[in-house]
Short mmCIF file of C-alpha atoms in Angstrom, two decimals:
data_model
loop_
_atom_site.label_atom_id
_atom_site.label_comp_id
_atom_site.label_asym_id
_atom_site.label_seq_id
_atom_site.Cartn_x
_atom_site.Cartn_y
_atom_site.Cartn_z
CA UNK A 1 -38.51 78.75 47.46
CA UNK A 2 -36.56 80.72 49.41
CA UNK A 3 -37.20 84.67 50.19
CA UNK A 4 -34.06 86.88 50.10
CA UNK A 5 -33.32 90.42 51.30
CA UNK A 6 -30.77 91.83 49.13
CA UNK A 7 -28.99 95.44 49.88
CA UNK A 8 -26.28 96.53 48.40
CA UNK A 9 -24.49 99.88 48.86
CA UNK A 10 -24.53 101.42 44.97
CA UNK A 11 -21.46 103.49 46.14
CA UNK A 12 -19.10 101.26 47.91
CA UNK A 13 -15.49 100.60 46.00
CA UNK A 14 -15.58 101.52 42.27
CA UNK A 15 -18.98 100.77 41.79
CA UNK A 16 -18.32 96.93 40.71
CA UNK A 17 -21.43 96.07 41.42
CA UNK A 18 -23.76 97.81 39.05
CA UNK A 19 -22.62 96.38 35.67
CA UNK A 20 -23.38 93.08 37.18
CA UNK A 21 -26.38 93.30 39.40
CA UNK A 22 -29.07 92.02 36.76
CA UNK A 23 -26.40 88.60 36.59
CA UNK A 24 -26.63 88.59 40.30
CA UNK A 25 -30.30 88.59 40.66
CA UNK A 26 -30.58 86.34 37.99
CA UNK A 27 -28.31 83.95 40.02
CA UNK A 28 -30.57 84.19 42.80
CA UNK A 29 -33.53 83.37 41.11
CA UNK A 30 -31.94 80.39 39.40
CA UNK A 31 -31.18 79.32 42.59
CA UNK A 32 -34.66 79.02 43.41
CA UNK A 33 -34.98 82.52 45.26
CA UNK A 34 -37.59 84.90 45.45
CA UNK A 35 -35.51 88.66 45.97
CA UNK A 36 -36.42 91.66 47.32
CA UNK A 37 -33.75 94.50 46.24
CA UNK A 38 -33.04 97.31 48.37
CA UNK A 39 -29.92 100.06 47.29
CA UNK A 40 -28.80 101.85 50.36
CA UNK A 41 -30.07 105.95 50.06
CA UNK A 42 -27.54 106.74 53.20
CA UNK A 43 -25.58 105.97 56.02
CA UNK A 44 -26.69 103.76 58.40
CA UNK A 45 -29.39 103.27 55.90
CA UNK A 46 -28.55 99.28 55.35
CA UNK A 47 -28.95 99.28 59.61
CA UNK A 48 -32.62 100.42 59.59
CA UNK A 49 -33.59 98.60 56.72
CA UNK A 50 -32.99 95.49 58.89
CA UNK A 51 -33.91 96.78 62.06
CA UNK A 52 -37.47 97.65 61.15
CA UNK A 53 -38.21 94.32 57.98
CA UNK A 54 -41.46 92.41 59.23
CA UNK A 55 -41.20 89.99 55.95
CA UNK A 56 -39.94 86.30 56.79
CA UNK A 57 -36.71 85.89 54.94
CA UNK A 58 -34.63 82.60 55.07
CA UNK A 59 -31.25 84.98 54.29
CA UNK A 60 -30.22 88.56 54.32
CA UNK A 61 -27.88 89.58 51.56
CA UNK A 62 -25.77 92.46 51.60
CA UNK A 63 -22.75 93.74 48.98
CA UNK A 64 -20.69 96.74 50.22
CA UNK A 65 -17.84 97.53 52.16
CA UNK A 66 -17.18 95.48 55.58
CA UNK A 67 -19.38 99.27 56.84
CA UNK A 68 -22.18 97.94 55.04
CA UNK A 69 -21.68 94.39 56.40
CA UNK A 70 -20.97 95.66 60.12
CA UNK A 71 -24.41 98.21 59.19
CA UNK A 72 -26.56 94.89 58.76
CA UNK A 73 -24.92 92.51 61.18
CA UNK A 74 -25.96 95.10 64.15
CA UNK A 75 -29.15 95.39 62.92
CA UNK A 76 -29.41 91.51 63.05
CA UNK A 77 -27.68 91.32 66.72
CA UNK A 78 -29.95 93.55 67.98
CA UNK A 79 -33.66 92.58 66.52
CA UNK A 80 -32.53 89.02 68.25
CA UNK A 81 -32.34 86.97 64.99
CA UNK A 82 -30.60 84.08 63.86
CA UNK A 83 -30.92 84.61 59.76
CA UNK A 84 -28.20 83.88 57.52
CA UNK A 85 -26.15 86.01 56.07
CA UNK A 86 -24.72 86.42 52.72
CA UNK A 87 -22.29 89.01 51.71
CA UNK A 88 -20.76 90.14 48.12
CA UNK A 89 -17.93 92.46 49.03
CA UNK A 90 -17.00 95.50 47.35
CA UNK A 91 -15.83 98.15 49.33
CA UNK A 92 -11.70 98.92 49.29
CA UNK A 93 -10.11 96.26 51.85
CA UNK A 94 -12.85 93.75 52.53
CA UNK A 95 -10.71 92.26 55.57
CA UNK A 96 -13.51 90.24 56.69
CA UNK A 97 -14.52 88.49 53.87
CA UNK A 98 -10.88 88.10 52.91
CA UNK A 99 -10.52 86.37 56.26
CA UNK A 100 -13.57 84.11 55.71
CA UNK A 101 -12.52 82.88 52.13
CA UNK A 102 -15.82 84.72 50.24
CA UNK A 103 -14.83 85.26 46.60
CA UNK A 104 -13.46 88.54 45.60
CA UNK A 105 -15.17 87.46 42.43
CA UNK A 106 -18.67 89.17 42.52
CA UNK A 107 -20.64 86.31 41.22
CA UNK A 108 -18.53 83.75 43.03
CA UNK A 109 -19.12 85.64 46.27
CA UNK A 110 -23.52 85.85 45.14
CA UNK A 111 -22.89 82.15 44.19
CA UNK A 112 -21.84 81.38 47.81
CA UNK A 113 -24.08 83.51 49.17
CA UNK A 114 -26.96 81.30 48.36
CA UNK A 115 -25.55 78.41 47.81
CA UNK A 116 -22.46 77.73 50.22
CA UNK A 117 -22.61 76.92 53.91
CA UNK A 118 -23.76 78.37 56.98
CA UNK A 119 -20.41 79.09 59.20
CA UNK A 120 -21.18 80.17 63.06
CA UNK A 121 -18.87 82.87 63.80
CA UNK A 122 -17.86 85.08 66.92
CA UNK A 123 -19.38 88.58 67.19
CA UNK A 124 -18.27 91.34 68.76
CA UNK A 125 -20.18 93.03 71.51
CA UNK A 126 -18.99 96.76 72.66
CA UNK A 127 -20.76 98.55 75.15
CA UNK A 128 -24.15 98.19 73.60
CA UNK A 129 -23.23 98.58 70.15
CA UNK A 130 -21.17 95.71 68.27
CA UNK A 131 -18.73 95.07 65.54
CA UNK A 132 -18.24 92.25 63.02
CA UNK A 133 -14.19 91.69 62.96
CA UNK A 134 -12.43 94.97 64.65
CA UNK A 135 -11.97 97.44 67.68
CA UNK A 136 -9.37 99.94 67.90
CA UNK A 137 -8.19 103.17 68.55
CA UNK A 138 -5.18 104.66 68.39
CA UNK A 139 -2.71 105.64 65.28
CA UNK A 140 -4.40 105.42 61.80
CA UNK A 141 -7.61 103.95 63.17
CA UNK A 142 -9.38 106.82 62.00
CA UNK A 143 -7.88 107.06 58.37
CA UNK A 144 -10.63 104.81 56.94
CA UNK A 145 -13.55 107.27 58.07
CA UNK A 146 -11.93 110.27 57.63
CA UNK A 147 -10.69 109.39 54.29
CA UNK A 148 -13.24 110.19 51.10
CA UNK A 149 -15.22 107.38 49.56
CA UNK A 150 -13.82 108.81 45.85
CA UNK A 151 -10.25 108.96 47.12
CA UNK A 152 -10.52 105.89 48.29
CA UNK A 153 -11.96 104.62 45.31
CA UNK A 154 -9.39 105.94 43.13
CA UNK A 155 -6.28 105.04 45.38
CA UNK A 156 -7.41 101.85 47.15
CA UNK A 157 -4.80 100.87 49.84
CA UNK A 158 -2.74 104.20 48.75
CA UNK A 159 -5.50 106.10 50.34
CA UNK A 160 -5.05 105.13 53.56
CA UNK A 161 -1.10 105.06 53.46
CA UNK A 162 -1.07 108.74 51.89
CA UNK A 163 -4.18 109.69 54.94
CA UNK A 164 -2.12 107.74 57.92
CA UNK A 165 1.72 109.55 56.63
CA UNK A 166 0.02 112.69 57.79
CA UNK A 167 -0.38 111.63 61.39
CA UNK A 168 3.44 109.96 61.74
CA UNK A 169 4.87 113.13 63.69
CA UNK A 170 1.79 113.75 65.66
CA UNK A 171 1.03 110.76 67.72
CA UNK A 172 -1.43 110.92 70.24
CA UNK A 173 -0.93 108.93 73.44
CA UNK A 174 -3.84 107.20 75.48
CA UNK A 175 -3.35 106.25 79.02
CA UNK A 176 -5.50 103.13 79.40
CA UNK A 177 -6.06 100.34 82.03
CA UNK A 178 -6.85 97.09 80.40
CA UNK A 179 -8.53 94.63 82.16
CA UNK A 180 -9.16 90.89 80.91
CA UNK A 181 -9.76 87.33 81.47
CA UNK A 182 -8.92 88.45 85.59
CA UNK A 183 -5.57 90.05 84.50
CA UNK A 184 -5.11 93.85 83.96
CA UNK A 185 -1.88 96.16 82.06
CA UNK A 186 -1.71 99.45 82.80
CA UNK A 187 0.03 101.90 80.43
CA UNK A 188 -0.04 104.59 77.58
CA UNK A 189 -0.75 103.38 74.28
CA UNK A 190 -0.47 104.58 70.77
CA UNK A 191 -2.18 102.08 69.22
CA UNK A 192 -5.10 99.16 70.39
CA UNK A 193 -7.09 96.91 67.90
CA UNK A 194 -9.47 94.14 68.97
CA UNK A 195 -9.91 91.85 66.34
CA UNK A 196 -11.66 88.57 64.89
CA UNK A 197 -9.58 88.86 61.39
CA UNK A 198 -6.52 87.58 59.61
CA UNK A 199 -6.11 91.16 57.97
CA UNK A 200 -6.99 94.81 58.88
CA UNK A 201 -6.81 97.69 56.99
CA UNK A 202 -5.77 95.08 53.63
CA UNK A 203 -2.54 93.47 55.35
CA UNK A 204 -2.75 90.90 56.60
CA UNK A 205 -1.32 88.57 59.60
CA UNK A 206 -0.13 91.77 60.81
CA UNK A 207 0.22 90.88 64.70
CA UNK A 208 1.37 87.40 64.52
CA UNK A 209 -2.12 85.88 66.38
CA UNK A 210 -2.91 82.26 65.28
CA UNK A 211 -6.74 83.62 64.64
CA UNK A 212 -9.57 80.86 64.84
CA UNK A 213 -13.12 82.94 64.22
CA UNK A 214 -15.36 80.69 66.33
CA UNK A 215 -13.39 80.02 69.39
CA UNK A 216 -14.85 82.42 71.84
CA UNK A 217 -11.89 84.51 72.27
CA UNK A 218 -10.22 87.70 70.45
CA UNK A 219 -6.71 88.79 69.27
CA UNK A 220 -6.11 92.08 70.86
CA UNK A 221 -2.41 94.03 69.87
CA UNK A 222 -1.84 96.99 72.24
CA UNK A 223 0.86 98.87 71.09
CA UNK A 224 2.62 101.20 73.80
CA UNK A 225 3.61 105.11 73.36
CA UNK A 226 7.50 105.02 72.29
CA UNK A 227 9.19 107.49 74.43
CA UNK A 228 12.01 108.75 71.67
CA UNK A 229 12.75 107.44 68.05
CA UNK A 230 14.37 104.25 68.92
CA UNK A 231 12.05 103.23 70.75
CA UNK A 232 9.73 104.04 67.61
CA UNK A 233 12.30 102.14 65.11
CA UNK A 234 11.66 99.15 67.82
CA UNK A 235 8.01 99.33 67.69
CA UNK A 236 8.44 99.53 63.43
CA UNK A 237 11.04 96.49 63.81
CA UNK A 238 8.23 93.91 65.91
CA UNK A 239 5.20 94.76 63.72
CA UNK A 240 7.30 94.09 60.47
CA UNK A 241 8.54 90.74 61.98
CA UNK A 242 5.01 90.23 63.40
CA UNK A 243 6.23 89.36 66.60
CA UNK A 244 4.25 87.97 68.88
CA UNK A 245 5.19 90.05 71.68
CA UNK A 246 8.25 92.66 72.79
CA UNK A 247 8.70 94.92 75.38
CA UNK A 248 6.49 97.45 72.80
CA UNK A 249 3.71 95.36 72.04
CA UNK A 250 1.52 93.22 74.66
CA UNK A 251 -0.71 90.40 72.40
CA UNK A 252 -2.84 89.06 74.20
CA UNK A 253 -6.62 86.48 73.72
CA UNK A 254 -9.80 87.32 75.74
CA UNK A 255 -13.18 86.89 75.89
CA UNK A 256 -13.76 89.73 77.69
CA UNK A 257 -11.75 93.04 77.52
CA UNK A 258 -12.18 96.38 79.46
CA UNK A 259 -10.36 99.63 78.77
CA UNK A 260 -11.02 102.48 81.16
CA UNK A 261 -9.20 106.08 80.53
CA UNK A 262 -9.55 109.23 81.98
CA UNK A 263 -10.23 110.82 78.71
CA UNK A 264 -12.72 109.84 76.27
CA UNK A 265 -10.96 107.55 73.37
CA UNK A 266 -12.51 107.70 69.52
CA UNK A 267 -12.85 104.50 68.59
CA UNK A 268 -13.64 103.00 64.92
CA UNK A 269 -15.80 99.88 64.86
CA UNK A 270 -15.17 98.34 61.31
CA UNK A 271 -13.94 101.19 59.84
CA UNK A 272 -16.41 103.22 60.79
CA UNK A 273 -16.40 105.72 63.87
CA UNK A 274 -17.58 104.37 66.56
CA UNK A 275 -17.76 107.05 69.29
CA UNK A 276 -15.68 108.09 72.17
CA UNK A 277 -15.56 106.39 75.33
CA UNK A 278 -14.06 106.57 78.77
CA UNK A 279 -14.80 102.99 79.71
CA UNK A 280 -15.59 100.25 76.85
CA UNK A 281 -16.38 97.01 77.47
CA UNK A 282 -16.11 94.24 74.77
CA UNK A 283 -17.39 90.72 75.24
CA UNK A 284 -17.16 87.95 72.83
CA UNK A 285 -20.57 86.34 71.28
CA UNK A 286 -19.35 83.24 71.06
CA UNK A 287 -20.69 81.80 67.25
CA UNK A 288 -23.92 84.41 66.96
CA UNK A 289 -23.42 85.25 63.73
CA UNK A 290 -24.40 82.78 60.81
CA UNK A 291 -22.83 83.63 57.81
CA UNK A 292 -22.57 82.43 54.18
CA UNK A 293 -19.09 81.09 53.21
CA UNK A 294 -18.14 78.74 50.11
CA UNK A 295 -19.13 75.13 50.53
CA UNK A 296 -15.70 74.00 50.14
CA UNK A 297 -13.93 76.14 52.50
CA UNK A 298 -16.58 75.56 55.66
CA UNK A 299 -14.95 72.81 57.28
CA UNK A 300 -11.71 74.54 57.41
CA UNK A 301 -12.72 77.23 58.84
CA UNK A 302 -14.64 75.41 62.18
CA UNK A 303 -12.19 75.57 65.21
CA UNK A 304 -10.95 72.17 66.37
CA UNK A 305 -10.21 72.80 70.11
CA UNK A 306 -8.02 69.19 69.51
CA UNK A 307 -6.08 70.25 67.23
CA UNK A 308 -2.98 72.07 68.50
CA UNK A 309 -2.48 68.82 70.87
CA UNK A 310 -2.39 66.50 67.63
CA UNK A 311 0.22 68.73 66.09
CA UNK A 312 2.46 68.73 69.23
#
């Protein structure tokens, strides 16, 4: 039989998962699963909780927002272990699980949870902290934490757009060395995001990268400071064509990144603030997390180094 952690965040996204939390658990047992339940009481709650368990479990499941996912992925990454993950999303955007192919179906998503396939994904490592599938700083990085959970509950996507509209004629400008991979671009930026995802902030492909989530390397989009409004309607012009790069926007894949300023940056890890920094480093864990994704969509998800030589 297998022993499961379950938290869940009873306030993430319009509270989807309360009507259907007795058919969840009585998935789980059907499944053959013995489950321990634990509802969040606070922030950072779902990060202690798995810090501090001393009971063997064979998976960790967790059903939130990708803050209560990144909350117990940390915890994981830093008591050392190698337990499974399973995760129900239902916060507002769920970019990661989006990415990953988990059900936006609740009891598809528990289904897969316990049931699917083990997938080996890249972590993110920054400073000492880390992050499940985004970096950034810059414009609108801090709409998701500084917008209310009921607003965003209410007005989904809307939320953000309506939070981020605010900030349009008040851009602030970061002067940044980046350093990676033994290269290094020097300039001020408006915008940086450092990313293992095929969405962010609910759209998605939104920097052209051809994303592979357990092949070592990120996507990072650095966006620089346009010095007058055509510039700006340039900047505008390559994100909505998703170019891959223009004389606005540097993309670029690393293992390693460094960003050094001479003032301190906020940054949002997952959505969540993340601190400010000076100097951040950010190293790829090449395939430390394990994580629960639908049987059927495991294989295509594994990175197959071979590949873009076969299709040239």
């Amino acid at each position: 039989m297998k022993k499961i952690l379950f938290i869940y965040n009873p306030n993430a996204g319009k509270g989807l998962l309360k009507p259907k939390l007795s058919d969840i658990v009585d998935l789980f047992v059907k499944s053959g699963c013995e489950v321990v339940i634990y509802p969040t009481q606070s922030y950072h709650d779902a990060y202690k909780k798995v810090l501090r368990f001393q009971e063997d479990y064979d998976i960790v499941v967790c059903s939130g927002g990708d803050g209560t996912l990144d909350e117990v992925v940390t915890g994981m990454m830093k008591r050392g272990s190698s337990i499974p993950v399973g995760y129900i999303p239902t916060g507002t955007t769920n970019d990661f699980a989006n990415s990953l192919h988990i059900p936006k179906d609740i009891l598809s998503a528990a289904d897969a949870a316990v049931n699917g396939k083990p997938f080996h994904c890249d972590i993110g490592q920054f400073n000492e902290d880390y992050f499940v599938y985004v970096a950034a700083f810059g414009l609108f990085t801090d709409v998701s934490y500084q917008t209310k959970q009921e607003m965003k509950n209410m007005l989904g996507h809307l939320a953000y757009l309506l939070e981020g509209a605010k900030r349009l004629f008040d851009i602030p400008s970061f002067h940044v060395k980046v350093t990676y991979d033994g290269q290094e671009i020097e300039d001020d930026f408006v915008f940086c995001s450092v990313t293992n995802s095929r969405s962010m902030g609910g759209f998605r492909n939104m920097f052209g990268h051809e994303v592979e989530f357990d092949d070592g390397e990120f996507e990072a989009t650095l966006v620089r400071s346009p010095k007058n409004l055509l510039e700006l309607q340039g900047i505008v012009g390559a994100l909505m064509s998703k170019e891959k790069n223009s004389s606005y926007i540097y993309n670029i894949k690393a293992k390693e990144i460094t960003f050094e300023s001479l003032e301190e940056i906020p940054w949002t890890l997952d959505g969540e603030f993340g601190g400010e920094f000076d100097k951040v480093h950010i190293k790829n864990r090449q395939q430390e997390l394990c994580i629960m994704v639908p049987e059927e969509k495991a294989a295509e998800l594994i990175h197959h180094p071979y590949k873009e030589l076969s299709d040239n």
